[in-house]
Amino acid sequence: MIPKVFKEVIDLGDGREITIETGKLAKQAHGSVVVQSGKCMLLCTVVSNYKQSDVDFLPLTVDYREKFAAAGRYPGGFFKREARPSDGEVLTMRLVDRVLRPLFPKDYHAETQVMIQLMSHDDDVMPEAMAGLAASAAIQLSDFPFECPISEARVGRVNGEFVINPTRAQLAESDIEMMIGASYDSVMMVEGEMDEISEEEMADAIKFAHEAIKLQIEAQVRLAEAFGKKETREYAPAEVNEELEKRIHDLAYDKCYAIAKKGTSKVERTTAFAEVKEEVKASFTEEEMAEFGHLVGGYYSKAEKEAVRELTLSEGLRLDGRKTDEIRPIWCEVDYLPSTHGSAIFTRGETQALATVTLGTSRDANKIDMPSYEGEENFYLHYNFPPFCTGEARPLRGTSRREVGHGNLAQRALKGMIPADCPYTVRVVSEVLESNGSSSMATVCAGTMAMMDAGVKMTRPVSGIAMGLISDGDRYAVLSDILGDEDHLGDMDFKVTGTTEGITACQMDIKIKGLSYEILVNALKQARDGRLHILGKITDTIATPNESVKEHAPTMVTRRVPNEFIGALIGPGGKVIQEMQKETGTTIVINEDPVTEEGIVEILGVGSEGIDAVMAKIDSLLFKPTVGSVYEVKVIKMLDFGAVVEYMDAPGNEVLLHVSELAWERTENVSDVVNMGDVFDVKYFGTDPKTRKEKVSRKAILPKPEGYVARPPRDRDDRKPRDSRGRDNRRDDRKPRERKDD
């Protein structure tokens, strides 16, 4: 018997709907929903252990996977099984995690899993836009201690009109692509890319998405009420000792305030704060430490946080001595690495990124193979964050989700400034060598300079800045170019990238409720001032892209070839193209234009000699002589009835020069007139209607000898008669063949 199903419908306002359903699948999970739009279906399940874990944080795992069967496809690889998550799946996990995590109680430490699966795919629906909705709806059906429902929505702008959860086709025409995560009252997360829009336009897009999110939250509430809202589970809350908290605050606050006001370096501050912490611990007896020593560290950290925040709010000063809108000292350098195609160092305060650029062909494009999307990236950026950049030693476990997310943000910031006619596949790699605040924005700046150093013709240089916020409800301070500690102690981490013309990408996480749009716009405007300051430092180092690539870097030349010539260029089994690459030292890639069906030939080589040789071969292949034109040729083969000549302008293009076209005089032997290797001019007459072969003539451009009399044409009437089928009757006088008796 099919169980009772509960369903709610969300109207997107343009004929599309999203439905949320529960009661049919995965009923042993603590909460489960199926979210559907069109033929796209996501199953989300949530489970949280009833026993608290022995850790001082929430062990939350958000997992998003796209099943290849959902799109009627097989996974790649030997085992034909979904393996580790793709970068696209990891990015969706991060988007959902960043909104859910702050809404669990700080003292809730039970192992919690949110699992979202794409079960059915629709080409017109981008499933990741509904992942946050699915996660929150499943949690609302559970007994988890969770503050309030949330949802996420993608917003685009097509022809000046905002669109919620646009299709991939609509996104191709959109100048905005942003994911917004919010509760009913507050925006909590923003991430996306834009085509150099203004701060006001960005705020308008966020407002539009927030209104759509409110409708999705209302649907979740209705579904939970219809299903039967569960009582929130009880769990062991964190131990509270107000007397101890006050004692530690009185011991540490003033000392922490004084250290924060000195404006010291990260190492000096860390050492000084650690000494204060040890002094606080030393003020307790052994018996007291045994009784509540496990609370001392947390209460000390709270006092330190309050001191640092109050310094900024009351005096406008920060941990390193800067004012709220002041940028740390910057120094830059390009062409640092001698063997790379492009390189740059960007150092801002105690954050440093070294970026490299590698130029390649379309064969080097980054292949994306997901059930919901297949494609290629001709520009991509990889971000590496090794432990030494923060002075730590920790295990290396492959590329982290953080590295994937920060690299994607920097890639989105820069990719809009790569012109459409850039012939190269461009790979940027950022190695973070020091980190104390926004290494992703340092990556954007270093990547910009490295590409200009490599000769990539960027439309405009891009810079980035991380903004922070400290607020106590009545007072607030927007911080430019935040430190790592300010990110940890503050209420907002807002990364903004852009050019002189507008914003290209952003990523924002807000830790407080009810951030007003007034504060948001002020933060964006202050960020613009900071971005332009940083951009000035970049352009002081390298103002415009280099005119050409480096001597050791490959030059790319692209040539279009009619489809009918591609086979000859490749040769049987690829023999011709392979020999060309070997002889010229180039890399040759041939793609087909899906519209014109022409061949697009990419030639990549260091130096012009090899490229010129390949271009000459293509010119030769495409060479078509014009009737009536004169061409220089060279004899390459001698025959009894003429000479085979090769066009000097198109090596490899041969034509027969018949013996009768060598000279006006009768020629008995070809060698009487020309020899191997001779170079001379001939006139092209097109295709001879009698022989149906191309005809060229040497004698046609020679002066006719004085007294020359052309031989009369042969009289065809004196030939022997031919039968009705065109054969002569030479065998008519033969006796008929005698038949043998059976």
Tab-separated table of N, CA, C and O in Angstrom, residues 25-126:
chain	number	residue	atom	x	y	z
A	25	LEU	N	9.180	8.190	0.155
A	25	LEU	CA	10.525	7.615	0.083
A	25	LEU	C	11.311	7.843	1.370
A	25	LEU	O	11.111	8.841	2.063
A	26	ALA	N	12.228	6.921	1.650
A	26	ALA	CA	13.240	7.051	2.709
A	26	ALA	C	12.634	7.429	4.051
A	26	ALA	O	13.059	8.386	4.695
A	27	LYS	N	11.678	6.635	4.515
A	27	LYS	CA	10.944	7.002	5.724
A	27	LYS	C	11.727	6.721	7.007
A	27	LYS	O	11.337	7.187	8.083
A	28	GLN	N	12.822	5.943	6.929
A	28	GLN	CA	13.606	5.707	8.138
A	28	GLN	C	14.590	6.837	8.430
A	28	GLN	O	15.161	6.904	9.518
A	29	ALA	N	14.801	7.696	7.450
A	29	ALA	CA	15.598	8.895	7.713
A	29	ALA	C	14.817	9.795	8.668
A	29	ALA	O	13.592	9.700	8.787
A	30	HIS	N	15.518	10.671	9.347
A	30	HIS	CA	14.849	11.570	10.300
A	30	HIS	C	14.019	12.640	9.588
A	30	HIS	O	13.175	13.284	10.201
A	31	GLY	N	14.294	12.825	8.320
A	31	GLY	CA	13.516	13.736	7.485
A	31	GLY	C	13.871	13.461	6.042
A	31	GLY	O	15.047	13.235	5.721
A	32	SER	N	12.887	13.437	5.162
A	32	SER	CA	13.184	13.201	3.743
A	32	SER	C	12.154	13.894	2.877
A	32	SER	O	10.964	13.930	3.225
A	33	VAL	N	12.597	14.446	1.774
A	33	VAL	CA	11.708	15.100	0.816
A	33	VAL	C	12.176	14.800	-0.599
A	33	VAL	O	13.354	14.498	-0.836
A	34	VAL	N	11.235	14.891	-1.521
A	34	VAL	CA	11.544	14.890	-2.951
A	34	VAL	C	11.137	16.259	-3.479
A	34	VAL	O	9.978	16.657	-3.341
A	35	VAL	N	12.095	16.966	-4.061
A	35	VAL	CA	11.829	18.278	-4.653
A	35	VAL	C	11.868	18.109	-6.167
A	35	VAL	O	12.828	17.537	-6.711
A	36	GLN	N	10.835	18.590	-6.850
A	36	GLN	CA	10.729	18.377	-8.290
A	36	GLN	C	10.395	19.670	-9.010
A	36	GLN	O	9.576	20.467	-8.552
A	37	SER	N	11.043	19.860	-10.154
A	37	SER	CA	10.705	20.947	-11.077
A	37	SER	C	10.852	20.383	-12.482
A	37	SER	O	11.933	19.916	-12.853
A	38	GLY	N	9.772	20.407	-13.253
A	38	GLY	CA	9.806	19.731	-14.534
A	38	GLY	C	10.049	18.250	-14.314
A	38	GLY	O	9.393	17.601	-13.486
A	39	LYS	N	11.031	17.681	-15.023
A	39	LYS	CA	11.390	16.272	-14.842
A	39	LYS	C	12.567	16.100	-13.893
A	39	LYS	O	13.027	14.981	-13.669
A	40	CYS	N	13.055	17.205	-13.345
A	40	CYS	CA	14.184	17.158	-12.410
A	40	CYS	C	13.678	16.815	-11.013
A	40	CYS	O	12.764	17.468	-10.498
A	41	MET	N	14.300	15.793	-10.390
A	41	MET	CA	13.883	15.365	-9.060
A	41	MET	C	15.107	15.184	-8.168
A	41	MET	O	16.074	14.517	-8.547
A	42	LEU	N	15.054	15.805	-6.991
A	42	LEU	CA	16.097	15.664	-5.977
A	42	LEU	C	15.510	14.948	-4.769
A	42	LEU	O	14.418	15.291	-4.314
A	43	LEU	N	16.238	13.953	-4.257
A	43	LEU	CA	15.873	13.310	-3.000
A	43	LEU	C	16.841	13.799	-1.933
A	43	LEU	O	18.059	13.693	-2.101
A	44	CYS	N	16.309	14.346	-0.838
A	44	CYS	CA	17.153	14.800	0.266
A	44	CYS	C	16.745	14.073	1.536
A	44	CYS	O	15.553	14.013	1.878
A	45	THR	N	17.731	13.522	2.218
A	45	THR	CA	17.502	12.868	3.503
A	45	THR	C	18.403	13.498	4.549
A	45	THR	O	19.529	13.907	4.245
A	46	VAL	N	17.917	13.570	5.790
A	46	VAL	CA	18.724	14.114	6.892
A	46	VAL	C	18.653	13.163	8.074
A	46	VAL	O	17.591	12.607	8.387
A	47	VAL	N	19.801	12.952	8.711
A	47	VAL	CA	19.893	12.108	9.893
A	47	VAL	C	20.873	12.758	10.855
A	47	VAL	O	21.918	13.265	10.439
A	48	SER	N	20.539	12.731	12.147
A	48	SER	CA	21.441	13.252	13.172
A	48	SER	C	21.419	12.309	14.367
A	48	SER	O	20.343	11.939	14.849
A	49	ASN	N	22.598	11.883	14.805
A	49	ASN	CA	22.673	10.963	15.939
A	49	ASN	C	22.098	11.604	17.203
A	49	ASN	O	22.220	12.817	17.407
A	50	TYR	N	21.538	10.776	18.058
A	50	TYR	CA	20.959	11.293	19.290
A	50	TYR	C	22.008	11.471	20.383
A	50	TYR	O	21.750	12.132	21.391
A	51	LYS	N	23.195	10.925	20.163
A	51	LYS	CA	24.265	11.059	21.140
A	51	LYS	C	25.235	12.131	20.687
A	51	LYS	O	25.660	12.158	19.532
A	52	GLN	N	25.594	13.025	21.581
A	52	GLN	CA	26.546	14.079	21.269
A	52	GLN	C	27.938	13.482	21.022
A	52	GLN	O	28.359	12.537	21.696
A	53	SER	N	28.653	14.040	20.045
A	53	SER	CA	30.017	13.604	19.757
A	53	SER	C	30.985	14.274	20.720
A	53	SER	O	30.708	15.348	21.274
A	54	ASP	N	32.140	13.636	20.907
A	54	ASP	CA	33.159	14.175	21.817
A	54	ASP	C	34.032	15.208	21.103
A	54	ASP	O	35.262	15.089	21.052
A	55	VAL	N	33.404	16.200	20.524
A	55	VAL	CA	34.121	17.275	19.843
A	55	VAL	C	33.478	18.592	20.252
A	55	VAL	O	32.372	18.609	20.804
A	56	ASP	N	34.165	19.691	19.996
A	56	ASP	CA	33.620	20.998	20.385
A	56	ASP	C	33.100	21.774	19.182
A	56	ASP	O	33.116	22.996	19.155
A	57	PHE	N	32.632	21.028	18.170
A	57	PHE	CA	32.054	21.668	16.981
A	57	PHE	C	30.960	20.763	16.442
A	57	PHE	O	30.787	19.621	16.903
A	58	LEU	N	30.208	21.270	15.464
A	58	LEU	CA	29.145	20.481	14.850
A	58	LEU	C	29.737	19.639	13.715
A	58	LEU	O	30.164	20.182	12.696
A	59	PRO	N	29.757	18.302	13.843
A	59	PRO	CA	30.267	17.455	12.755
A	59	PRO	C	29.188	17.261	11.682
A	59	PRO	O	28.566	16.207	11.570
A	60	LEU	N	28.967	18.307	10.921
A	60	LEU	CA	27.931	18.313	9.882
A	60	LEU	C	28.541	17.946	8.539
A	60	LEU	O	29.557	18.525	8.134
A	61	THR	N	27.926	17.001	7.849
A	61	THR	CA	28.345	16.626	6.503
A	61	THR	C	27.199	16.892	5.536
A	61	THR	O	26.105	16.337	5.696
A	62	VAL	N	27.441	17.748	4.560
A	62	VAL	CA	26.477	17.973	3.480
A	62	VAL	C	27.036	17.304	2.238
A	62	VAL	O	28.156	17.615	1.805
A	63	ASP	N	26.277	16.362	1.688
A	63	ASP	CA	26.742	15.608	0.527
A	63	ASP	C	25.730	15.759	-0.606
A	63	ASP	O	24.530	15.508	-0.411
A	64	TYR	N	26.211	16.191	-1.759
A	64	TYR	CA	25.348	16.351	-2.938
A	64	TYR	C	25.936	15.511	-4.069
A	64	TYR	O	27.119	15.652	-4.403
A	65	ARG	N	25.146	14.636	-4.639
A	65	ARG	CA	25.620	13.775	-5.717
A	65	ARG	C	24.616	13.754	-6.864
A	65	ARG	O	23.397	13.744	-6.636
A	66	GLU	N	25.147	13.703	-8.061
A	66	GLU	CA	24.313	13.585	-9.256
A	66	GLU	C	24.505	12.189	-9.837
A	66	GLU	O	25.627	11.814	-10.210
A	67	LYS	N	23.455	11.414	-9.901
A	67	LYS	CA	23.508	10.049	-10.413
A	67	LYS	C	23.420	10.072	-11.938
A	67	LYS	O	22.528	10.704	-12.517
A	68	PHE	N	24.347	9.359	-12.593
A	68	PHE	CA	24.364	9.363	-14.059
A	68	PHE	C	23.097	8.725	-14.626
A	68	PHE	O	22.634	9.097	-15.714
A	69	ALA	N	22.539	7.780	-13.904
A	69	ALA	CA	21.294	7.171	-14.373
A	69	ALA	C	20.168	8.188	-14.482
A	69	ALA	O	19.236	8.012	-15.270
A	70	ALA	N	20.263	9.263	-13.702
A	70	ALA	CA	19.236	10.308	-13.749
A	70	ALA	C	19.137	10.939	-15.128
A	70	ALA	O	18.083	11.455	-15.507
A	71	ALA	N	20.239	10.926	-15.854
A	71	ALA	CA	20.247	11.494	-17.203
A	71	ALA	C	20.329	10.407	-18.269
A	71	ALA	O	20.600	10.699	-19.433
A	72	GLY	N	20.144	9.136	-17.867
A	72	GLY	CA	20.215	8.039	-18.828
A	72	GLY	C	21.601	7.830	-19.389
A	72	GLY	O	21.767	7.491	-20.560
A	73	ARG	N	22.616	8.003	-18.531
A	73	ARG	CA	24.001	7.889	-18.985
A	73	ARG	C	24.779	6.938	-18.093
A	73	ARG	O	24.384	6.642	-16.966
A	74	TYR	N	25.899	6.465	-18.636
A	74	TYR	CA	26.821	5.637	-17.866
A	74	TYR	C	27.937	6.501	-17.303
A	74	TYR	O	28.428	7.407	-17.986
A	75	PRO	N	28.394	6.195	-16.093
A	75	PRO	CA	29.574	6.916	-15.587
A	75	PRO	C	30.809	6.539	-16.392
A	75	PRO	O	30.907	5.426	-16.930
A	76	GLY	N	31.757	7.457	-16.471
A	76	GLY	CA	33.015	7.144	-17.119
A	76	GLY	C	33.892	6.322	-16.201
A	76	GLY	O	33.571	6.088	-15.037
A	77	GLY	N	35.031	5.871	-16.718
A	77	GLY	CA	35.955	5.097	-15.892
A	77	GLY	C	35.770	3.609	-16.066
A	77	GLY	O	34.770	3.122	-16.614
A	78	PHE	N	36.734	2.860	-15.548
A	78	PHE	CA	36.768	1.415	-15.747
A	78	PHE	C	35.604	0.715	-15.055
A	78	PHE	O	34.996	-0.208	-15.588
A	79	PHE	N	35.268	1.144	-13.834
A	79	PHE	CA	34.271	0.444	-13.045
A	79	PHE	C	32.840	0.857	-13.379
A	79	PHE	O	31.893	0.250	-12.897
A	80	LYS	N	32.681	1.905	-14.189
A	80	LYS	CA	31.351	2.387	-14.567
A	80	LYS	C	30.472	2.613	-13.323
A	80	LYS	O	29.326	2.185	-13.241
A	81	ARG	N	31.071	3.316	-12.368
A	81	ARG	CA	30.387	3.590	-11.109
A	81	ARG	C	30.748	5.000	-10.656
A	81	ARG	O	31.891	5.433	-10.837
A	82	GLU	N	29.766	5.710	-10.076
A	82	GLU	CA	30.061	7.035	-9.549
A	82	GLU	C	31.156	6.928	-8.491
A	82	GLU	O	31.095	6.063	-7.605
A	83	ALA	N	32.155	7.806	-8.597
A	83	ALA	CA	33.280	7.756	-7.671
A	83	ALA	C	33.280	9.019	-6.808
A	83	ALA	O	32.248	9.441	-6.311
A	84	ARG	N	34.450	9.637	-6.657
A	84	ARG	CA	34.531	10.821	-5.803
A	84	ARG	C	33.740	11.972	-6.430
A	84	ARG	O	33.554	12.013	-7.655
A	85	PRO	N	33.284	12.915	-5.618
A	85	PRO	CA	32.458	14.004	-6.168
A	85	PRO	C	33.244	14.897	-7.116
A	85	PRO	O	34.444	15.120	-6.936
A	86	SER	N	32.562	15.398	-8.121
A	86	SER	CA	33.163	16.350	-9.056
A	86	SER	C	33.260	17.718	-8.394
A	86	SER	O	32.658	17.967	-7.340
A	87	ASP	N	34.013	18.615	-9.019
A	87	ASP	CA	34.105	19.978	-8.492
A	87	ASP	C	32.737	20.637	-8.429
A	87	ASP	O	32.425	21.375	-7.490
A	88	GLY	N	31.889	20.372	-9.431
A	88	GLY	CA	30.552	20.955	-9.432
A	88	GLY	C	29.726	20.482	-8.247
A	88	GLY	O	28.993	21.268	-7.627
A	89	GLU	N	29.829	19.210	-7.916
A	89	GLU	CA	29.103	18.686	-6.766
A	89	GLU	C	29.650	19.276	-5.463
A	89	GLU	O	28.887	19.618	-4.548
A	90	VAL	N	30.980	19.396	-5.370
A	90	VAL	CA	31.591	19.978	-4.170
A	90	VAL	C	31.117	21.414	-3.971
A	90	VAL	O	30.813	21.843	-2.846
A	91	LEU	N	31.036	22.177	-5.048
A	91	LEU	CA	30.597	23.569	-4.936
A	91	LEU	C	29.162	23.659	-4.431
A	91	LEU	O	28.821	24.545	-3.637
A	92	THR	N	28.311	22.737	-4.862
A	92	THR	CA	26.932	22.724	-4.369
A	92	THR	C	26.894	22.356	-2.886
A	92	THR	O	26.122	22.938	-2.110
A	93	MET	N	27.713	21.397	-2.478
A	93	MET	CA	27.794	21.046	-1.048
A	93	MET	C	28.156	22.268	-0.212
A	93	MET	O	27.576	22.512	0.858
A	94	ARG	N	29.139	23.040	-0.686
A	94	ARG	CA	29.570	24.227	0.055
A	94	ARG	C	28.453	25.263	0.150
A	94	ARG	O	28.256	25.900	1.197
A	95	LEU	N	27.715	25.455	-0.937
A	95	LEU	CA	26.636	26.440	-0.927
A	95	LEU	C	25.592	26.103	0.127
A	95	LEU	O	25.080	26.988	0.830
A	96	VAL	N	25.260	24.824	0.247
A	96	VAL	CA	24.241	24.412	1.209
A	96	VAL	C	24.800	24.460	2.633
A	96	VAL	O	24.149	24.963	3.558
A	97	ASP	N	26.006	23.961	2.818
A	97	ASP	CA	26.623	23.922	4.150
A	97	ASP	C	26.713	25.310	4.764
A	97	ASP	O	26.444	25.507	5.958
A	98	ARG	N	27.104	26.303	3.950
A	98	ARG	CA	27.333	27.650	4.475
A	98	ARG	C	26.065	28.290	5.028
A	98	ARG	O	26.128	29.161	5.898
A	99	VAL	N	24.903	27.862	4.536
A	99	VAL	CA	23.648	28.430	5.038
A	99	VAL	C	23.111	27.621	6.219
A	99	VAL	O	22.576	28.187	7.177
A	100	LEU	N	23.271	26.303	6.191
A	100	LEU	CA	22.714	25.467	7.254
A	100	LEU	C	23.499	25.564	8.557
A	100	LEU	O	22.915	25.657	9.646
A	101	ARG	N	24.817	25.516	8.464
A	101	ARG	CA	25.658	25.358	9.656
A	101	ARG	C	25.390	26.412	10.740
A	101	ARG	O	25.290	26.068	11.925
A	102	PRO	N	25.271	27.715	10.402
A	102	PRO	CA	25.073	28.707	11.476
A	102	PRO	C	23.748	28.579	12.213
A	102	PRO	O	23.587	29.171	13.286
A	103	LEU	N	22.791	27.824	11.669
A	103	LEU	CA	21.461	27.757	12.266
A	103	LEU	C	21.301	26.625	13.276
A	103	LEU	O	20.254	26.501	13.913
A	104	PHE	N	22.306	25.768	13.407
A	104	PHE	CA	22.301	24.785	14.485
A	104	PHE	C	22.839	25.451	15.747
A	104	PHE	O	23.693	26.340	15.674
A	105	PRO	N	22.386	25.041	16.916
A	105	PRO	CA	22.913	25.620	18.157
A	105	PRO	C	24.423	25.406	18.264
A	105	PRO	O	24.950	24.371	17.830
A	106	LYS	N	25.113	26.375	18.845
A	106	LYS	CA	26.565	26.302	18.955
A	106	LYS	C	27.021	25.130	19.822
A	106	LYS	O	28.139	24.637	19.660
A	107	ASP	N	26.152	24.681	20.733
A	107	ASP	CA	26.536	23.568	21.601
A	107	ASP	C	25.952	22.234	21.139
A	107	ASP	O	25.946	21.250	21.886
A	108	TYR	N	25.439	22.194	19.908
A	108	TYR	CA	24.915	20.940	19.350
A	108	TYR	C	26.033	20.258	18.574
A	108	TYR	O	26.495	20.767	17.539
A	109	HIS	N	26.484	19.105	19.063
A	109	HIS	CA	27.668	18.453	18.501
A	109	HIS	C	27.387	17.029	18.036
A	109	HIS	O	28.303	16.209	17.967
A	110	ALA	N	26.152	16.717	17.709
A	110	ALA	CA	25.809	15.378	17.238
A	110	ALA	C	26.182	15.225	15.759
A	110	ALA	O	26.020	16.155	14.963
A	111	GLU	N	26.678	14.033	15.413
A	111	GLU	CA	27.015	13.740	14.009
A	111	GLU	C	25.764	13.895	13.155
A	111	GLU	O	24.744	13.240	13.393
A	112	THR	N	25.827	14.770	12.136
A	112	THR	CA	24.653	15.100	11.319
A	112	THR	C	25.009	14.985	9.840
A	112	THR	O	26.050	15.482	9.411
A	113	GLN	N	24.129	14.338	9.084
A	113	GLN	CA	24.352	14.169	7.648
A	113	GLN	C	23.150	14.675	6.863
A	113	GLN	O	22.005	14.348	7.189
A	114	VAL	N	23.447	15.462	5.850
A	114	VAL	CA	22.443	15.909	4.886
A	114	VAL	C	22.876	15.361	3.529
A	114	VAL	O	23.932	15.714	3.017
A	115	MET	N	22.062	14.475	2.965
A	115	MET	CA	22.425	13.824	1.701
A	115	MET	C	21.396	14.183	0.638
A	115	MET	O	20.197	13.922	0.803
A	116	ILE	N	21.883	14.773	-0.447
A	116	ILE	CA	21.015	15.228	-1.537
A	116	ILE	C	21.452	14.507	-2.805
A	116	ILE	O	22.642	14.508	-3.153
A	117	GLN	N	20.495	13.895	-3.509
A	117	GLN	CA	20.817	13.128	-4.716
A	117	GLN	C	19.944	13.579	-5.879
A	117	GLN	O	18.726	13.731	-5.712
A	118	LEU	N	20.562	13.767	-7.025
A	118	LEU	CA	19.804	14.008	-8.252
A	118	LEU	C	19.342	12.658	-8.782
A	118	LEU	O	20.151	11.827	-9.195
A	119	MET	N	18.034	12.434	-8.758
A	119	MET	CA	17.481	11.142	-9.165
A	119	MET	C	16.919	11.162	-10.583
A	119	MET	O	16.814	10.119	-11.223
A	120	SER	N	16.522	12.337	-11.063
A	120	SER	CA	15.996	12.468	-12.424
A	120	SER	C	16.394	13.838	-12.950
A	120	SER	O	16.222	14.841	-12.245
A	121	HIS	N	16.937	13.869	-14.161
A	121	HIS	CA	17.475	15.116	-14.707
A	121	HIS	C	16.559	15.682	-15.787
A	121	HIS	O	15.923	14.944	-16.545
A	122	ASP	N	16.528	17.006	-15.844
A	122	ASP	CA	15.791	17.743	-16.875
A	122	ASP	C	16.749	18.769	-17.458
A	122	ASP	O	17.340	19.568	-16.732
A	123	ASP	N	16.933	18.750	-18.779
A	123	ASP	CA	17.880	19.663	-19.416
A	123	ASP	C	17.546	21.127	-19.168
A	123	ASP	O	18.421	21.997	-19.250
A	124	ASP	N	16.271	21.417	-18.885
A	124	ASP	CA	15.853	22.805	-18.688
A	124	ASP	C	15.860	23.236	-17.220
A	124	ASP	O	15.407	24.340	-16.899
A	125	VAL	N	16.347	22.366	-16.328
A	125	VAL	CA	16.367	22.690	-14.900
A	125	VAL	C	17.777	22.461	-14.363
A	125	VAL	O	18.353	21.392	-14.557
A	126	MET	N	18.322	23.470	-13.687
A	126	MET	CA	19.630	23.340	-13.058
A	126	MET	C	19.402	22.904	-11.611
A	126	MET	O	18.926	23.689	-10.786
